[in-house]
Amino acid sequence: MAETLAVRHSWQGALIVARGDEDALLPTMGAPVNLVVDDVRVRAQIVGVAEGRFELAATVVPDPLRAAGTADARIEFVAEGGPCRLLGSAALASRAATESRPGLNVLFAHERPGQLLLRSDRVRARVEVEIEVDVRGLSRRTRTVDLRGGGALVRGPLDAQIGDRVRYSVRVPGRRETVEGWARVARVTEEGDVAIQFDELDEDDRADVMLAVFQAQREAR
């Protein structure tokens, strides 16, 4: 029998899918995350894990946190079910404690597990970024019309048919390296745009794509 999840909406309008404590949602070591303080969002990575606490590394930290040293904060991350958030507090780590680690480090403390904000199949937004697609040996540089958790709608026309296997390289907001891999053509619109379904992404690539799309969804509201 399929699992039924309770659904509610937060005061910010985000869809929250409630789960029991046995399904505690927490980011894992090495996971890419968004650190958010007063709606200022920066990309970071989990570099340390302890009971009720994470250590994050980032190239920059939110200005409100830099100014105050500590602040209420949240982490946005991706679990198997989709984008999640974890509420807590953030503090700048001392340089002496983290001098062997690159970047700026933040200690994030929490008391409760995360919340699933949006199921993976609903992660989709208009995100226009550069994408290179190789179809039948011919490479074409174009742009996306939208991105979703497992694929993209690519601006055409492209010489592609439903079922074709294509190679792609897409620039995802918030990430320096492109996300690359194989995909299958799932649909061709009347305008000639091509929907591609990514083959299975590794955890980091999937998280970066979903975080970028989820952020675009929030900004579009």
Short mmCIF file of N, CA and C in Angstrom, two decimals, residues 35-39 64-65 69-75 87-91:
data_model
loop_
_atom_site.label_atom_id
_atom_site.label_comp_id
_atom_site.label_asym_id
_atom_site.label_seq_id
_atom_site.Cartn_x
_atom_site.Cartn_y
_atom_site.Cartn_z
N LEU A 35 22.75 27.96 3.00
CA LEU A 35 22.64 28.55 4.32
C LEU A 35 21.87 29.86 4.17
N VAL A 36 20.79 30.00 4.93
CA VAL A 36 19.91 31.17 4.78
C VAL A 36 19.79 31.90 6.10
N VAL A 37 20.12 33.20 6.08
CA VAL A 37 19.98 34.07 7.25
C VAL A 37 19.26 35.34 6.79
N ASP A 38 18.11 35.62 7.40
CA ASP A 38 17.32 36.81 7.02
C ASP A 38 17.08 36.88 5.51
N ASP A 39 16.78 35.73 4.91
CA ASP A 39 16.50 35.61 3.48
C ASP A 39 17.72 35.88 2.59
N PRO A 64 24.21 39.43 7.34
CA PRO A 64 23.70 39.55 8.71
C PRO A 64 24.47 38.68 9.70
N LEU A 65 24.91 37.50 9.28
CA LEU A 65 25.68 36.63 10.15
C LEU A 65 27.09 37.19 10.35
N GLY A 69 27.76 37.78 14.09
CA GLY A 69 28.52 36.64 14.61
C GLY A 69 27.66 35.43 14.88
N THR A 70 26.40 35.64 15.29
CA THR A 70 25.43 34.56 15.48
C THR A 70 24.08 35.03 14.97
N ALA A 71 23.22 34.08 14.56
CA ALA A 71 21.91 34.46 14.05
C ALA A 71 21.03 33.22 13.91
N ASP A 72 19.71 33.43 13.98
CA ASP A 72 18.78 32.37 13.60
C ASP A 72 18.99 32.09 12.12
N ALA A 73 18.91 30.83 11.73
CA ALA A 73 19.23 30.47 10.35
C ALA A 73 18.49 29.21 9.96
N ARG A 74 18.58 28.90 8.69
CA ARG A 74 18.08 27.61 8.23
C ARG A 74 19.01 27.07 7.16
N ILE A 75 19.00 25.77 7.01
CA ILE A 75 19.73 25.09 5.95
C ILE A 75 18.70 24.50 4.99
N LEU A 87 15.74 24.08 10.52
CA LEU A 87 15.79 25.33 11.27
C LEU A 87 16.78 25.21 12.43
N GLY A 88 17.47 26.32 12.72
CA GLY A 88 18.41 26.30 13.83
C GLY A 88 19.07 27.65 13.99
N SER A 89 20.29 27.64 14.48
CA SER A 89 21.06 28.87 14.66
C SER A 89 22.46 28.68 14.10
N ALA A 90 23.03 29.78 13.61
CA ALA A 90 24.36 29.73 13.00
C ALA A 90 25.30 30.65 13.75
N ALA A 91 26.56 30.25 13.80
CA ALA A 91 27.60 31.07 14.43
C ALA A 91 28.88 30.93 13.62
#
